[in-house]
PDB file of C-alpha atoms in Angstrom:
ATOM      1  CA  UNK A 239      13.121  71.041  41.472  1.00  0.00           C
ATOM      2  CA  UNK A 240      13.582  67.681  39.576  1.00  0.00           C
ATOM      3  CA  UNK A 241      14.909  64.339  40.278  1.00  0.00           C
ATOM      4  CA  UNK A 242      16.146  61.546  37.982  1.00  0.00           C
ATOM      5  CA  UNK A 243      17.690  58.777  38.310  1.00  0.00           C
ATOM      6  CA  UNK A 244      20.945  58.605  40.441  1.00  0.00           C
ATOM      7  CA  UNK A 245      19.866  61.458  42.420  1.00  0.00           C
ATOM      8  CA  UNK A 246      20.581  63.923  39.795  1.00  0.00           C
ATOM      9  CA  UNK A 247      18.910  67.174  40.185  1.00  0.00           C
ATOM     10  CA  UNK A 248      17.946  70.401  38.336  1.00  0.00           C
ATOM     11  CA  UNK A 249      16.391  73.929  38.342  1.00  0.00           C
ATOM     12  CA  UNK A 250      13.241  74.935  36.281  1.00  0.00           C
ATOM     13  CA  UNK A 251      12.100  78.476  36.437  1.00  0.00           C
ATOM     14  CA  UNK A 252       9.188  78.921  34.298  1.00  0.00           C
ATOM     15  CA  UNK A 253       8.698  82.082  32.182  1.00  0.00           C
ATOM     16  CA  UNK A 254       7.986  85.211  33.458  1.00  0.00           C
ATOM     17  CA  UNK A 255       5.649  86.173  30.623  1.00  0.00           C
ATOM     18  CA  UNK A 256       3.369  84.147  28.182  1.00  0.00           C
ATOM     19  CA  UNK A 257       3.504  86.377  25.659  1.00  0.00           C
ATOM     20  CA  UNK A 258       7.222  86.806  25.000  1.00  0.00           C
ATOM     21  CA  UNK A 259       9.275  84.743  22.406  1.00  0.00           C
ATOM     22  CA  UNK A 260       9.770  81.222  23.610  1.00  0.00           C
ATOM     23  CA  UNK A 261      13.356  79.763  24.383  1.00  0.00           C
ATOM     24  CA  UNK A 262      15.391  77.067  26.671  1.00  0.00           C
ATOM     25  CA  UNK A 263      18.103  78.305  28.612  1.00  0.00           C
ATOM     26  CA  UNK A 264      20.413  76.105  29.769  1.00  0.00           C
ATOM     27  CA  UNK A 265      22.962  76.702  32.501  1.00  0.00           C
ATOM     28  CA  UNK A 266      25.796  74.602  33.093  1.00  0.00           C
ATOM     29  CA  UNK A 267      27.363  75.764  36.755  1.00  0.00           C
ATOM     30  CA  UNK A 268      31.169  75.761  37.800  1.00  0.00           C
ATOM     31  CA  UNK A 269      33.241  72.821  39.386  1.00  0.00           C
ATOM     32  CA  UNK A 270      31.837  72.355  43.480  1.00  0.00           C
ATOM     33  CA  UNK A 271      28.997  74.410  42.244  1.00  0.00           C
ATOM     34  CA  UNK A 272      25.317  73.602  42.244  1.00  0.00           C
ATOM     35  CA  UNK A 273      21.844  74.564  40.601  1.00  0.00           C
ATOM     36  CA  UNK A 274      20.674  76.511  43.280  1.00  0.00           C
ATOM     37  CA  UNK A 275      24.000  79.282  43.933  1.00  0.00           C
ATOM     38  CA  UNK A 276      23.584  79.530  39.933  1.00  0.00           C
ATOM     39  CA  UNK A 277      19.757  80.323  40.286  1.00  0.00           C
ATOM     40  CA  UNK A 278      20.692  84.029  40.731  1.00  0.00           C
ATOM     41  CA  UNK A 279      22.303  84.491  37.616  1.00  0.00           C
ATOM     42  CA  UNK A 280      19.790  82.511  35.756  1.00  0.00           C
ATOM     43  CA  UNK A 281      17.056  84.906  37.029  1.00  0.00           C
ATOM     44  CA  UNK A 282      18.945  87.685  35.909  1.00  0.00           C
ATOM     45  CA  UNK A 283      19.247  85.953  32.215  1.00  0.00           C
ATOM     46  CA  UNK A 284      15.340  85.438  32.619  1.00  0.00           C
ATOM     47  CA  UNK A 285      14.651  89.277  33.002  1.00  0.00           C
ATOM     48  CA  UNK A 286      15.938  89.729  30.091  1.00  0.00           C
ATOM     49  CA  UNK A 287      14.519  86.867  27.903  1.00  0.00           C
ATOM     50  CA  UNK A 288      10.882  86.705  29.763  1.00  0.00           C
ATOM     51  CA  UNK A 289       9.443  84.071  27.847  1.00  0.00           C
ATOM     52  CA  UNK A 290      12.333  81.531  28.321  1.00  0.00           C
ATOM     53  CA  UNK A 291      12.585  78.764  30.582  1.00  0.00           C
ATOM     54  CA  UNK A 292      15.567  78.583  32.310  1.00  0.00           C
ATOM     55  CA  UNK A 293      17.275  75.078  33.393  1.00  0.00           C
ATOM     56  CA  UNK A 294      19.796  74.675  35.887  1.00  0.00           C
ATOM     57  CA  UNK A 295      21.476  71.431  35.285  1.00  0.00           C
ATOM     58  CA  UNK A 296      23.209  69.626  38.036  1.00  0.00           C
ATOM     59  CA  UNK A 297      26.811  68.036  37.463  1.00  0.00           C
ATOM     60  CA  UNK A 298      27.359  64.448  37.186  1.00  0.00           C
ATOM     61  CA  UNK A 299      29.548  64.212  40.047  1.00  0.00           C
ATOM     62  CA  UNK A 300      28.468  64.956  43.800  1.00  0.00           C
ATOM     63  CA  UNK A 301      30.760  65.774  46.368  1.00  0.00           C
ATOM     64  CA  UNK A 302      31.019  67.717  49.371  1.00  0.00           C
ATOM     65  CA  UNK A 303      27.889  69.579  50.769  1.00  0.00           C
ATOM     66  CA  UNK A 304      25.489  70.103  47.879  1.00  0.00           C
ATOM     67  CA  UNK A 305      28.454  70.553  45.444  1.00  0.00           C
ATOM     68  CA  UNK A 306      29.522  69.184  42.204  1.00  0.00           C
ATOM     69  CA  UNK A 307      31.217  69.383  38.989  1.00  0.00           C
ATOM     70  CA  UNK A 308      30.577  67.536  35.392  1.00  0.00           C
ATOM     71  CA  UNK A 309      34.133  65.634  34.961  1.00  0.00           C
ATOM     72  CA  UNK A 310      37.077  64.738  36.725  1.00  0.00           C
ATOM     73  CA  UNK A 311      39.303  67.651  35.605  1.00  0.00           C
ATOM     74  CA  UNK A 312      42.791  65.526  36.564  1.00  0.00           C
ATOM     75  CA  UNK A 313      41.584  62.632  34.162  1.00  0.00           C
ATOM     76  CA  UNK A 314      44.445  62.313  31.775  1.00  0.00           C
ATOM     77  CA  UNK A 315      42.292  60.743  28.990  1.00  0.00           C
ATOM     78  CA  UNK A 316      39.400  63.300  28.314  1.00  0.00           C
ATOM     79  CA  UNK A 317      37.261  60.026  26.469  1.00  0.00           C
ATOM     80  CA  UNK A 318      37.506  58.036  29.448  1.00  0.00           C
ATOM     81  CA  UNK A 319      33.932  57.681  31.020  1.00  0.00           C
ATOM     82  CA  UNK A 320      35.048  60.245  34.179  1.00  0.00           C
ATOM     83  CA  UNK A 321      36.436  62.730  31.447  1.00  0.00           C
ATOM     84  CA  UNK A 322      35.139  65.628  29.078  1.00  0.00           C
ATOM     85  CA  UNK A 323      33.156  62.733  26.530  1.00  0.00           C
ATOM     86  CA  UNK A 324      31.203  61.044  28.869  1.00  0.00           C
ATOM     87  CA  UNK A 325      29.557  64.849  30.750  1.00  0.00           C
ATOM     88  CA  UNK A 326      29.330  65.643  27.443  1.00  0.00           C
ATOM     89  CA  UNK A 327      27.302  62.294  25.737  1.00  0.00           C
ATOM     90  CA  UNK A 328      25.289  62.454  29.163  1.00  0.00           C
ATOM     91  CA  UNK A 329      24.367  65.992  29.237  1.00  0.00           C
ATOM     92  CA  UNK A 330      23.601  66.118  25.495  1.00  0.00           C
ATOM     93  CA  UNK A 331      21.210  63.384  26.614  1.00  0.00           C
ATOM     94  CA  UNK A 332      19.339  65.329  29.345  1.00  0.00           C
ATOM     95  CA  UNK A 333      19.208  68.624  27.185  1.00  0.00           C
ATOM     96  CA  UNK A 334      17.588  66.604  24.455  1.00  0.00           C
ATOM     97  CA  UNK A 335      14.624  65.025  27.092  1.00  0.00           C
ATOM     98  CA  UNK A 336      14.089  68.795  28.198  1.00  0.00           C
ATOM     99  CA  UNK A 337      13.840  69.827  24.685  1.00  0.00           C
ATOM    100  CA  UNK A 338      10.927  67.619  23.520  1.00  0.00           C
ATOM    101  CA  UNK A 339       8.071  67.949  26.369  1.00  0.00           C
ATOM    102  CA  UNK A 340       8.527  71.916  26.006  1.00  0.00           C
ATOM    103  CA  UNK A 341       8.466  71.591  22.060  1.00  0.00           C
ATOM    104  CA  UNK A 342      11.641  73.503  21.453  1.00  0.00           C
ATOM    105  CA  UNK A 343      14.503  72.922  18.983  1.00  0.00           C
ATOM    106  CA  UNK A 344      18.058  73.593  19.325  1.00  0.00           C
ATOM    107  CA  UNK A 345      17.067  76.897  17.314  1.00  0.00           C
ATOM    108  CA  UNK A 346      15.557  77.889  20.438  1.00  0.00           C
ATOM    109  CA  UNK A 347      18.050  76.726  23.072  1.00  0.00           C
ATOM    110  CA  UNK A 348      20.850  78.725  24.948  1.00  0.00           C
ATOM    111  CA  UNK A 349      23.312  77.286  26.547  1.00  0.00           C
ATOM    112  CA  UNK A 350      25.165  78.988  29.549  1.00  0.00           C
ATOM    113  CA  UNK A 351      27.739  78.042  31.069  1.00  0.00           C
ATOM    114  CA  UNK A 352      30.807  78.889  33.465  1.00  0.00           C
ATOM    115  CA  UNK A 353      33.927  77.553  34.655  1.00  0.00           C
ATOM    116  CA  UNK A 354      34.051  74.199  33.963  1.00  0.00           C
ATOM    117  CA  UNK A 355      30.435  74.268  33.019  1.00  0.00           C
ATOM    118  CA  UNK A 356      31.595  76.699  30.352  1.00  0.00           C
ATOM    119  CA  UNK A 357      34.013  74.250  29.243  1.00  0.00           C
ATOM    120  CA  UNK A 358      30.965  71.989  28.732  1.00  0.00           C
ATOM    121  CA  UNK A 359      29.243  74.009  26.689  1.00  0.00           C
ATOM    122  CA  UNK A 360      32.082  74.469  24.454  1.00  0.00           C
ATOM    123  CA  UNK A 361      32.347  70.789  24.002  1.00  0.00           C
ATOM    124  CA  UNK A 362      29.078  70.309  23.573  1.00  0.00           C
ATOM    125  CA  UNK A 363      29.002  72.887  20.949  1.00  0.00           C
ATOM    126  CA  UNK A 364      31.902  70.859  19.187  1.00  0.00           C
ATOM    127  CA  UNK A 365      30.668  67.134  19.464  1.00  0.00           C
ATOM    128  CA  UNK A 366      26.695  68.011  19.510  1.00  0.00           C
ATOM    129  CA  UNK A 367      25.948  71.039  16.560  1.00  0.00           C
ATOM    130  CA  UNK A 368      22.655  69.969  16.470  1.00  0.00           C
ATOM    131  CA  UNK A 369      21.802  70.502  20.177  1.00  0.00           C
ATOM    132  CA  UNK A 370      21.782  74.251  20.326  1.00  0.00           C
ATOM    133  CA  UNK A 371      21.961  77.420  18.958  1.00  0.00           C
ATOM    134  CA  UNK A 372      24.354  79.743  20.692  1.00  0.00           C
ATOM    135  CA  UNK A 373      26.785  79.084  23.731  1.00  0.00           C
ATOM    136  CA  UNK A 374      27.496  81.542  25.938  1.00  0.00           C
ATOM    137  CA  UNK A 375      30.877  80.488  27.864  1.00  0.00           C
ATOM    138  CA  UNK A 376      31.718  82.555  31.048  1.00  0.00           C
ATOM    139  CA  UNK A 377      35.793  82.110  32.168  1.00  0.00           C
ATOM    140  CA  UNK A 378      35.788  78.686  30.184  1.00  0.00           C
ATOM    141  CA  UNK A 379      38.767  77.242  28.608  1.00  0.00           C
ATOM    142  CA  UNK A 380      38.924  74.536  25.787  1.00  0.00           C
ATOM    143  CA  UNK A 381      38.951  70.730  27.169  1.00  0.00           C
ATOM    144  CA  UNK A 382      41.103  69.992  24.049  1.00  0.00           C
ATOM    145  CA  UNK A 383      42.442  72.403  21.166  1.00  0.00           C
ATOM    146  CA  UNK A 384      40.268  73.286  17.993  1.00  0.00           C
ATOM    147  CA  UNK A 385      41.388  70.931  15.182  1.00  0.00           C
ATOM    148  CA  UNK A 386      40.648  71.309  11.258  1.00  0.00           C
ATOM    149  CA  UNK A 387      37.064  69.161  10.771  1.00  0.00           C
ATOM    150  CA  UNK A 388      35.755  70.401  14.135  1.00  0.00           C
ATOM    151  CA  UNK A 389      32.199  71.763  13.342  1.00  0.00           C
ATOM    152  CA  UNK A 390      30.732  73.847  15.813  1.00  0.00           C
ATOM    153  CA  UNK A 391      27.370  74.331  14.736  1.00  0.00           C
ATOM    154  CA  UNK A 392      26.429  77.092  17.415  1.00  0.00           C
ATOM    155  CA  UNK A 393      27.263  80.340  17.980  1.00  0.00           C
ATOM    156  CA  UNK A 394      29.863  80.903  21.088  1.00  0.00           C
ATOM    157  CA  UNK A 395      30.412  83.714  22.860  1.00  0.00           C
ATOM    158  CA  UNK A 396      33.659  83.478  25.110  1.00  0.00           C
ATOM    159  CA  UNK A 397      33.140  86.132  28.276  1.00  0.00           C
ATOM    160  CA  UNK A 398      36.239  86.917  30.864  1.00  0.00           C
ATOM    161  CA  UNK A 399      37.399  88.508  33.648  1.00  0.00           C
ATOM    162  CA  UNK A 400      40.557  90.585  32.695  1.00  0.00           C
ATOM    163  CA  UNK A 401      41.681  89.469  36.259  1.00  0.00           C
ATOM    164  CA  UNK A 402      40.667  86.012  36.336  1.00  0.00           C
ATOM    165  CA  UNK A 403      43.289  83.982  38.650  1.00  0.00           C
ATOM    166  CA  UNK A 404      41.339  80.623  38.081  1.00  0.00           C
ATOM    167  CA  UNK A 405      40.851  80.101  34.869  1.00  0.00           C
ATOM    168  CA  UNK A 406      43.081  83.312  33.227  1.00  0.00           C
ATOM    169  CA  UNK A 407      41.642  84.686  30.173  1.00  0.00           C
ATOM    170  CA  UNK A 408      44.710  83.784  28.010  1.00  0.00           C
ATOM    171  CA  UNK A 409      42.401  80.237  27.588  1.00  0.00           C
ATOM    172  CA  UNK A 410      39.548  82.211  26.252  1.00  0.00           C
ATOM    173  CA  UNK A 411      41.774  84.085  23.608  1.00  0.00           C
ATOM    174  CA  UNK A 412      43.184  80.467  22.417  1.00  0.00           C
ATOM    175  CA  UNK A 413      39.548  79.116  22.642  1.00  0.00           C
ATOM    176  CA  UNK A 414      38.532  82.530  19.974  1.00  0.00           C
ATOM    177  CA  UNK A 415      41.631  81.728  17.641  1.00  0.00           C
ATOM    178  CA  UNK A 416      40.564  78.293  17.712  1.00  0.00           C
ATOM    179  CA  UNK A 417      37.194  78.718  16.926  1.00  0.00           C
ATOM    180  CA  UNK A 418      37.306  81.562  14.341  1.00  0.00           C
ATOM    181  CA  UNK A 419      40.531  79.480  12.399  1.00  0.00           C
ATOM    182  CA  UNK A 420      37.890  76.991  11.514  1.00  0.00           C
ATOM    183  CA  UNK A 421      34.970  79.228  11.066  1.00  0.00           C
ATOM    184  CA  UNK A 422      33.015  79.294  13.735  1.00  0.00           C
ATOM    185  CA  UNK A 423      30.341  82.584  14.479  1.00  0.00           C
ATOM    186  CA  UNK A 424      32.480  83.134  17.703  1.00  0.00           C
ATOM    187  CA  UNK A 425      33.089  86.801  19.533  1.00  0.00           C
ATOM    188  CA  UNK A 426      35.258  87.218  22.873  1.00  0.00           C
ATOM    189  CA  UNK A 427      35.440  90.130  25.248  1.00  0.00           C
ATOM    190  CA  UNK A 428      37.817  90.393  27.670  1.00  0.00           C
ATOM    191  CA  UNK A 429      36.205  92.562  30.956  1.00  0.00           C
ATOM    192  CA  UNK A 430      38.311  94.936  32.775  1.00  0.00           C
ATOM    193  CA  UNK A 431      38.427  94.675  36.189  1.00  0.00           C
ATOM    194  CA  UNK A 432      36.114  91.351  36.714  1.00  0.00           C
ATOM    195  CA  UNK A 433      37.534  88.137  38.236  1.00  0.00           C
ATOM    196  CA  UNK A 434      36.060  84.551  38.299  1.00  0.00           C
ATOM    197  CA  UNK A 435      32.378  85.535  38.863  1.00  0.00           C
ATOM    198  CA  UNK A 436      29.462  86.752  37.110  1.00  0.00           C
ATOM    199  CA  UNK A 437      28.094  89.803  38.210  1.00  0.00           C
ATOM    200  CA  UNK A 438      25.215  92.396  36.416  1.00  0.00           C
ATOM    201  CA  UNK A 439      27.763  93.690  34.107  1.00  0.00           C
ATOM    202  CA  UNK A 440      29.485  90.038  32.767  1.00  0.00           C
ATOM    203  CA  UNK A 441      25.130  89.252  32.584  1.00  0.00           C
ATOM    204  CA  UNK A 442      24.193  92.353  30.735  1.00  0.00           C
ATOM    205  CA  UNK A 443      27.199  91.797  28.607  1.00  0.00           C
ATOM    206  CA  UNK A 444      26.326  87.906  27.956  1.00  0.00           C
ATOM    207  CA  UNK A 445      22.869  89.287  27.109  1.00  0.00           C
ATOM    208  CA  UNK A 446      23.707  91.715  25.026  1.00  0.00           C
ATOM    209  CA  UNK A 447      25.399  89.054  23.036  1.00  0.00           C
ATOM    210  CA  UNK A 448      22.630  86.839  22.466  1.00  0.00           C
ATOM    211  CA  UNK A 449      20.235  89.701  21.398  1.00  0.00           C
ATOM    212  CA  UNK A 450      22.594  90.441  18.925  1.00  0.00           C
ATOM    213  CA  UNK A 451      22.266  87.251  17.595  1.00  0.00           C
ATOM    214  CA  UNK A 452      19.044  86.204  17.613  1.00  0.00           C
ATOM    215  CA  UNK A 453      17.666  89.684  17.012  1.00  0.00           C
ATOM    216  CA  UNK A 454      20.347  91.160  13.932  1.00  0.00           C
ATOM    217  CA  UNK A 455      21.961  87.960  12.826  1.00  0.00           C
ATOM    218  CA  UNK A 456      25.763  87.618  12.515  1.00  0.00           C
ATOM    219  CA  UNK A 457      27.715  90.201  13.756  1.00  0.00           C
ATOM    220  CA  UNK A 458      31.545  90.675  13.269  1.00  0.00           C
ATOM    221  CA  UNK A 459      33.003  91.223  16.527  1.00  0.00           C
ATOM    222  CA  UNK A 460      36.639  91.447  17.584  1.00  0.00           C
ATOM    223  CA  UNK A 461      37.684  90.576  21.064  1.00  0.00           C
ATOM    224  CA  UNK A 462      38.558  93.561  23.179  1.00  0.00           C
ATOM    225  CA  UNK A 463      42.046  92.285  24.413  1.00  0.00           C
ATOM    226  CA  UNK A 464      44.448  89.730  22.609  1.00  0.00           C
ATOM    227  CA  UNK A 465      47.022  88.202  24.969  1.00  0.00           C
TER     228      UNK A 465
END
């Protein structure tokens, strides 16, 4: 575990094997999450990219025991400096510094995230193209609707619970149209019978994803369920 400046903390789980292909995975946790009640899922991402390193970032804002989140979600103006543009300028910022000491490129970076950590990554695939290659966005929702001239430079896969009460997956199906009206490499599955949580099916499934990426290139993929 890691400390910067302002207490900030993060996760680093080395790889599990030398000899496997080299990547960054980034996780981004929910609002009143932390690092460490994310570390599960990031292990289970691990197992099935061995040779990545896995970073659990903390958010910007710390509150209650141990808890945080990476904006102030009831902020009116999403570019004030408590909204959506400031996590996102500051956590581009920190992905960047992790980047350089391990010598990987936003080819080689994942970023996961969930909740409003997924909502995040979805920004940051929007304002930062450049800062990795796919996004992986578990119950997420858009901070602000796709507009024509957005570039999103990664690929995003949108994830949800069919029975999602906190953030429902009618947000992930906008997020898709969004997305794929202005070209993006986006899929979305909808998951039967999952809620606001990850468990080893929404992982496998989020896996899955990314192996089909990096592994067979593009791949046209519909979502499961339009609401």
């Amino acid at each position: 575990m890691d400390r910067t400046a302002g207490e900030q903390v993060w996760l680093e789980l080395p790889p599990i094997s030398a000899s496997a292909p080299r990547r960054l995975l980034v996780f981004l946790h929910g609002a009143g999450s932390s690092p460490e009640t994310f570390a599960p899922v990031a292990i289970a991402w691990q197992l099935k990219f061995p040779g990545a390193t896995a970073v659990l970032l903390q958010g910007l804002r710390r509150f209650g025991h141990g808890g945080a989140d990476w904006f102030d979600g009831t902020e009116r103006d999403a570019r004030g400096p408590l909204g959506v543009d400031g996590a996102t300028a500051a956590v581009a910022g920190r992905i960047a510094r992790l980047q350089a000491p391990l010598g990987l490129e936003a080819c080689d970076t994942v970023l996961v995230g969930f909740g409003q950590g997924a909502t995040l990554a979805l920004e940051l695939a929007r304002a930062q193209p450049a800062l990795a290659a796919i996004v992986v966005a578990y119950a997420g929702r858009l901070a602000r609707p796709i507009v024509d001239g957005d570039r999103i430079g990664a690929t995003v896969h949108l994830i949800h619970g069919e029975f999602d009460s906190v953030v429902p997956s009618v947000h992930a199906t906008r997020a898709f149209r969004g997305l794929r009206a202005v070209g993006a490499d986006v899929t979305l599955d909808i998951v039967e019978d999952e809620s606001h949580a990850i468990g080893q099916g929404m992982v496998n499934l989020g896996t899955t994803r990314v192996m089909q990426t990096v592994f067979r290139g593009r791949r046209p993929a519909w979502p499961r369920t339009l609401h």
